[in-house]
Short mmCIF file of C-alpha atoms in Angstrom, two decimals:
data_model
loop_
_atom_site.label_atom_id
_atom_site.label_comp_id
_atom_site.label_asym_id
_atom_site.label_seq_id
_atom_site.Cartn_x
_atom_site.Cartn_y
_atom_site.Cartn_z
CA UNK A 563 11.43 30.94 49.94
CA UNK A 564 14.10 32.46 52.17
CA UNK A 565 16.35 30.16 54.16
CA UNK A 566 14.07 29.92 57.21
CA UNK A 567 15.02 28.49 60.59
CA UNK A 568 12.15 27.79 63.00
CA UNK A 569 12.77 28.11 66.76
CA UNK A 570 10.28 26.40 69.06
CA UNK A 571 10.64 27.08 72.79
CA UNK A 572 9.49 24.04 74.79
CA UNK A 573 8.73 23.43 78.47
CA UNK A 574 6.92 20.24 79.45
CA UNK A 575 5.12 20.19 76.09
CA UNK A 576 2.03 18.21 75.19
CA UNK A 577 3.84 15.85 72.82
CA UNK A 578 0.74 15.04 70.78
CA UNK A 579 0.09 18.71 70.05
CA UNK A 580 3.79 19.42 69.48
CA UNK A 581 3.85 16.59 66.95
CA UNK A 582 1.12 18.40 64.99
CA UNK A 583 3.13 21.64 65.14
CA UNK A 584 6.23 19.85 63.85
CA UNK A 585 4.34 18.06 61.08
CA UNK A 586 3.14 21.39 59.72
CA UNK A 587 6.44 23.24 60.15
CA UNK A 588 8.64 20.54 58.62
CA UNK A 589 6.96 21.08 55.26
CA UNK A 590 7.34 24.87 55.43
CA UNK A 591 10.82 25.68 56.77
CA UNK A 592 14.39 24.55 56.13
CA UNK A 593 15.42 23.75 59.68
CA UNK A 594 13.76 23.43 63.09
CA UNK A 595 15.27 23.52 66.55
CA UNK A 596 13.29 22.95 69.72
CA UNK A 597 15.06 24.80 72.54
CA UNK A 598 13.99 23.03 75.70
CA UNK A 599 13.85 24.79 79.06
CA UNK A 600 14.39 21.76 81.30
CA UNK A 601 11.28 19.70 80.54
CA UNK A 602 10.47 16.62 82.60
CA UNK A 603 9.71 14.66 79.41
CA UNK A 604 13.02 15.36 77.65
CA UNK A 605 13.53 11.71 76.68
CA UNK A 606 10.22 11.56 74.84
CA UNK A 607 10.81 14.99 73.34
CA UNK A 608 14.20 13.87 72.00
CA UNK A 609 12.62 10.85 70.35
CA UNK A 610 9.94 13.02 68.76
CA UNK A 611 12.50 15.43 67.29
CA UNK A 612 14.65 12.58 65.95
CA UNK A 613 11.74 11.41 63.80
CA UNK A 614 12.30 14.37 61.46
CA UNK A 615 15.53 14.85 59.48
CA UNK A 616 15.38 18.65 59.50
CA UNK A 617 14.62 18.97 63.24
CA UNK A 618 16.86 18.93 66.30
CA UNK A 619 16.60 19.39 70.06
CA UNK A 620 18.75 21.81 72.04
CA UNK A 621 18.32 21.02 75.73
CA UNK A 622 19.25 23.81 78.14
CA UNK A 623 18.91 21.48 81.13
CA UNK A 624 16.95 23.95 83.24
CA UNK A 625 14.40 26.71 82.81
CA UNK A 626 16.28 29.80 81.64
CA UNK A 627 13.16 31.58 80.36
CA UNK A 628 11.79 32.45 76.94
CA UNK A 629 14.31 35.19 76.14
CA UNK A 630 17.32 32.98 76.81
CA UNK A 631 15.81 30.09 74.83
CA UNK A 632 15.16 32.34 71.83
CA UNK A 633 18.70 33.72 71.96
CA UNK A 634 20.13 30.19 71.99
CA UNK A 635 17.96 29.42 68.98
CA UNK A 636 19.22 32.52 67.18
CA UNK A 637 22.80 31.32 67.62
CA UNK A 638 21.83 27.95 66.15
CA UNK A 639 20.22 29.71 63.17
CA UNK A 640 23.37 31.74 62.50
CA UNK A 641 25.55 28.63 62.72
CA UNK A 642 23.26 26.90 60.21
CA UNK A 643 23.67 29.80 57.76
CA UNK A 644 19.99 30.75 57.77
CA UNK A 645 18.95 34.34 57.12
CA UNK A 646 15.43 34.38 58.61
CA UNK A 647 14.00 32.98 61.83
CA UNK A 648 10.44 31.94 62.63
CA UNK A 649 9.62 32.04 66.35
CA UNK A 650 7.03 29.54 67.57
CA UNK A 651 5.37 28.43 70.79
CA UNK A 652 5.13 24.71 71.45
CA UNK A 653 1.34 24.69 71.03
CA UNK A 654 0.82 27.16 68.15
CA UNK A 655 -0.20 25.25 65.02
CA UNK A 656 0.60 27.06 61.74
CA UNK A 657 -1.72 26.71 58.78
CA UNK A 658 -0.32 24.88 55.76
CA UNK A 659 0.53 28.18 54.04
CA UNK A 660 1.44 30.37 57.03
CA UNK A 661 5.17 30.51 56.41
CA UNK A 662 4.86 31.09 52.66
CA UNK A 663 2.28 33.83 53.34
CA UNK A 664 4.61 35.54 55.82
CA UNK A 665 7.58 35.17 53.46
CA UNK A 666 5.62 36.72 50.61
CA UNK A 667 4.58 39.61 52.83
CA UNK A 668 8.15 40.16 54.00
CA UNK A 669 9.48 40.16 50.43
CA UNK A 670 6.76 42.62 49.38
CA UNK A 671 7.64 45.02 52.21
CA UNK A 672 11.39 44.80 51.61
CA UNK A 673 10.90 45.36 47.87
CA UNK A 674 9.19 48.67 48.57
CA UNK A 675 12.00 49.75 50.88
CA UNK A 676 10.39 49.18 54.29
CA UNK A 677 12.66 48.69 57.29
CA UNK A 678 10.95 45.57 58.69
CA UNK A 679 11.67 44.23 62.16
CA UNK A 680 9.12 41.42 62.03
CA UNK A 681 5.94 40.25 60.35
CA UNK A 682 3.38 38.02 62.03
CA UNK A 683 0.12 36.17 61.35
CA UNK A 684 -3.37 36.45 62.74
CA UNK A 685 -4.38 33.61 65.01
CA UNK A 686 -7.41 31.48 65.64
CA UNK A 687 -8.21 31.11 69.33
CA UNK A 688 -8.14 27.39 70.04
CA UNK A 689 -11.01 27.60 72.54
CA UNK A 690 -13.45 30.00 70.90
CA UNK A 691 -12.48 29.54 67.24
CA UNK A 692 -12.45 33.32 66.71
CA UNK A 693 -9.93 34.91 64.36
CA UNK A 694 -7.84 37.71 65.84
CA UNK A 695 -7.35 41.19 64.39
CA UNK A 696 -4.04 42.93 63.97
CA UNK A 697 -3.73 45.74 66.51
CA UNK A 698 -2.43 49.26 67.03
CA UNK A 699 -2.26 51.50 70.08
CA UNK A 700 -5.26 53.84 70.11
CA UNK A 701 -5.14 56.25 73.02
CA UNK A 702 -5.68 54.25 76.21
CA UNK A 703 -6.78 51.08 74.47
CA UNK A 704 -5.84 48.63 71.76
CA UNK A 705 -7.42 49.33 68.38
CA UNK A 706 -8.12 46.82 65.64
CA UNK A 707 -6.93 46.99 62.05
CA UNK A 708 -9.22 45.52 59.42
CA UNK A 709 -7.69 43.65 56.50
CA UNK A 710 -9.32 45.28 53.48
CA UNK A 711 -6.70 43.96 51.02
CA UNK A 712 -5.56 40.51 52.21
CA UNK A 713 -2.41 40.56 50.06
CA UNK A 714 -1.23 43.83 51.66
CA UNK A 715 0.50 43.60 55.08
CA UNK A 716 -0.60 46.24 57.60
CA UNK A 717 1.60 48.14 60.03
CA UNK A 718 0.96 47.18 63.66
CA UNK A 719 2.23 48.25 67.06
CA UNK A 720 2.43 44.80 68.58
CA UNK A 721 3.05 41.16 67.65
CA UNK A 722 3.09 38.12 69.91
CA UNK A 723 6.29 36.08 69.79
CA UNK A 724 4.72 33.00 68.27
CA UNK A 725 4.49 33.19 64.50
CA UNK A 726 6.86 36.14 64.14
CA UNK A 727 9.12 35.99 61.09
CA UNK A 728 12.30 38.03 61.64
CA UNK A 729 15.31 38.68 59.38
CA UNK A 730 18.45 37.71 61.30
CA UNK A 731 20.29 40.86 60.25
CA UNK A 732 17.65 42.84 62.15
CA UNK A 733 18.48 40.88 65.31
CA UNK A 734 22.14 41.71 64.75
CA UNK A 735 21.23 45.42 64.75
CA UNK A 736 18.50 45.54 67.40
CA UNK A 737 20.19 43.07 69.72
CA UNK A 738 19.08 39.84 71.43
CA UNK A 739 15.96 39.32 73.49
CA UNK A 740 16.16 40.53 77.08
CA UNK A 741 16.73 37.41 79.19
CA UNK A 742 16.01 39.20 82.47
CA UNK A 743 12.31 39.43 81.61
CA UNK A 744 12.19 35.63 81.75
CA UNK A 745 8.67 35.09 80.38
CA UNK A 746 6.29 38.04 79.88
CA UNK A 747 6.89 41.12 77.68
CA UNK A 748 9.93 39.51 76.03
CA UNK A 749 8.29 40.22 72.66
CA UNK A 750 7.04 43.68 73.69
CA UNK A 751 10.45 44.91 74.84
CA UNK A 752 12.20 43.72 71.67
CA UNK A 753 9.61 45.32 69.37
CA UNK A 754 9.77 48.62 71.27
CA UNK A 755 13.57 48.55 71.04
CA UNK A 756 13.43 47.82 67.31
CA UNK A 757 11.05 50.74 66.78
CA UNK A 758 13.47 53.15 68.48
CA UNK A 759 16.02 52.11 65.83
CA UNK A 760 13.66 52.99 63.00
CA UNK A 761 12.25 49.53 62.29
CA UNK A 762 8.56 48.87 61.72
CA UNK A 763 6.39 45.86 62.59
CA UNK A 764 3.75 44.39 60.28
CA UNK A 765 0.90 41.93 60.34
CA UNK A 766 0.09 39.69 57.41
CA UNK A 767 -3.62 39.40 56.59
CA UNK A 768 -3.51 35.94 54.98
CA UNK A 769 -1.14 34.08 57.35
CA UNK A 770 -2.98 32.23 60.12
CA UNK A 771 -2.16 29.89 62.99
CA UNK A 772 -4.05 28.28 65.87
CA UNK A 773 -2.99 29.61 69.25
CA UNK A 774 -3.82 29.25 72.96
CA UNK A 775 -4.40 32.47 74.94
CA UNK A 776 -4.36 31.09 78.49
CA UNK A 777 -4.45 27.99 80.66
CA UNK A 778 -8.23 28.28 81.06
CA UNK A 779 -11.13 30.74 80.64
CA UNK A 780 -13.75 32.49 82.73
CA UNK A 781 -16.97 33.64 81.06
CA UNK A 782 -18.07 37.04 82.36
CA UNK A 783 -20.61 39.70 81.41
CA UNK A 784 -19.16 43.04 80.20
CA UNK A 785 -22.07 44.46 78.23
CA UNK A 786 -21.87 41.15 76.40
CA UNK A 787 -20.54 37.75 77.34
CA UNK A 788 -16.76 37.53 77.06
CA UNK A 789 -14.31 34.75 77.77
CA UNK A 790 -11.34 36.11 79.71
CA UNK A 791 -8.09 34.10 79.53
CA UNK A 792 -6.84 33.11 82.97
CA UNK A 793 -3.27 32.08 83.83
CA UNK A 794 -1.74 30.37 86.81
CA UNK A 795 -0.98 32.82 89.66
CA UNK A 796 2.79 33.00 89.07
CA UNK A 797 2.28 34.53 85.63
CA UNK A 798 0.77 37.69 87.12
CA UNK A 799 4.00 38.28 89.04
CA UNK A 800 5.89 38.47 85.74
CA UNK A 801 3.19 40.45 83.91
CA UNK A 802 3.18 43.23 86.52
CA UNK A 803 6.89 43.14 87.38
CA UNK A 804 7.98 43.32 83.75
CA UNK A 805 5.47 46.04 82.87
CA UNK A 806 6.67 48.24 85.73
CA UNK A 807 10.32 47.64 84.83
CA UNK A 808 9.75 48.27 81.11
CA UNK A 809 7.93 51.54 81.80
CA UNK A 810 11.21 52.86 83.22
CA UNK A 811 13.25 52.01 80.10
CA UNK A 812 14.00 54.48 77.28
CA UNK A 813 12.45 52.26 74.58
CA UNK A 814 9.01 52.37 76.24
CA UNK A 815 6.90 54.70 74.12
CA UNK A 816 4.22 56.95 75.58
CA UNK A 817 1.62 55.14 73.45
CA UNK A 818 2.58 51.75 74.86
CA UNK A 819 2.61 53.10 78.43
CA UNK A 820 -0.97 54.36 78.08
CA UNK A 821 -2.29 51.11 76.66
CA UNK A 822 -0.38 49.01 79.17
CA UNK A 823 -1.69 51.06 82.11
CA UNK A 824 -5.24 50.26 80.98
CA UNK A 825 -4.33 46.60 80.53
CA UNK A 826 -2.84 46.31 84.02
CA UNK A 827 -5.89 47.87 85.63
CA UNK A 828 -8.20 45.54 83.73
CA UNK A 829 -6.14 42.47 84.64
CA UNK A 830 -6.09 43.44 88.30
CA UNK A 831 -9.84 44.00 88.37
CA UNK A 832 -10.70 40.81 86.48
CA UNK A 833 -8.37 38.60 88.51
CA UNK A 834 -9.34 40.10 91.88
CA UNK A 835 -12.97 39.29 91.10
CA UNK A 836 -12.89 36.14 88.99
CA UNK A 837 -9.66 34.17 89.45
CA UNK A 838 -10.26 30.99 91.49
CA UNK A 839 -7.05 31.76 93.44
CA UNK A 840 -7.64 35.52 93.66
CA UNK A 841 -5.80 36.09 96.96
CA UNK A 842 -2.70 34.33 95.68
CA UNK A 843 -2.88 36.33 92.45
CA UNK A 844 -3.15 39.62 94.36
CA UNK A 845 -0.06 38.70 96.41
CA UNK A 846 1.81 37.85 93.21
CA UNK A 847 0.80 41.16 91.62
CA UNK A 848 1.91 43.21 94.62
CA UNK A 849 5.24 41.41 94.79
CA UNK A 850 5.69 41.90 91.06
CA UNK A 851 5.04 45.64 91.40
CA UNK A 852 7.67 45.93 94.13
CA UNK A 853 10.29 43.92 92.23
CA UNK A 854 9.63 45.88 89.04
CA UNK A 855 10.28 49.15 90.84
CA UNK A 856 13.44 47.73 92.40
CA UNK A 857 14.69 46.20 89.14
CA UNK A 858 14.76 42.67 90.56
CA UNK A 859 14.66 40.73 87.29
CA UNK A 860 15.29 37.17 86.13
CA UNK A 861 13.46 34.09 87.36
CA UNK A 862 11.31 34.68 90.41
CA UNK A 863 13.22 33.27 93.37
CA UNK A 864 9.95 32.15 94.96
CA UNK A 865 8.80 30.14 91.92
CA UNK A 866 8.76 26.39 92.22
#
């Protein structure tokens, strides 16, 4: 196994669930750092991390966003002499073999000469129990990739941050995560930037983790019953602001722009009809659109 350093970004974590995440990761990686964005339960979080000899807490003291937290974690990984980083959310639970599956896939790809930016797992939705597909951009929508040969990684157009295994030398070439995005599209922007430098992104068909898609769900009828993930209103400010800003950047591909335009329209329609705080969400979306056009990035000044 490569010398793997796991970075978990935390913000007011559910300590019981985080303990499960740590218990699984400690057996699969060499080192773990939880980079904390100013949690209210830092004392308890510190005690939890101290229970494991290969885990540590890096407290940032305030909420600097996901990009900044990941970049701090990258610096810790370099200082520890690790060559590969595993990025994790505080509530994503890896299967017992997830890291070894990803490592095997990465070695396989590198052995055949692929220029790999990242490889990631499929995930089981915590609420519905459904297993995700790997995805590509297909016209104006997201297309699924079936795993016909589980031992063969498949090329994808998108990976979520959590579960991504990344060689550190790729980060040195592509550059750090964009801290101005703060929360949403941090992963998207980095992947698009890596692709402009000739790197490719892959999904492993055997690696699996359990993952949460949203704070809660709304069941709606769209030809069939679907559960739509719903976030708190402030998240839609970042989703729309960061999409509009990213569309203006040179790394934004035409394929991503098409798919994202469809996604934004769907989100607006769903939330305007079904979000329990729909008027607040619409205000957040409109403000996000304006700030994205103006390039007003970083943490939202109106966020509590």
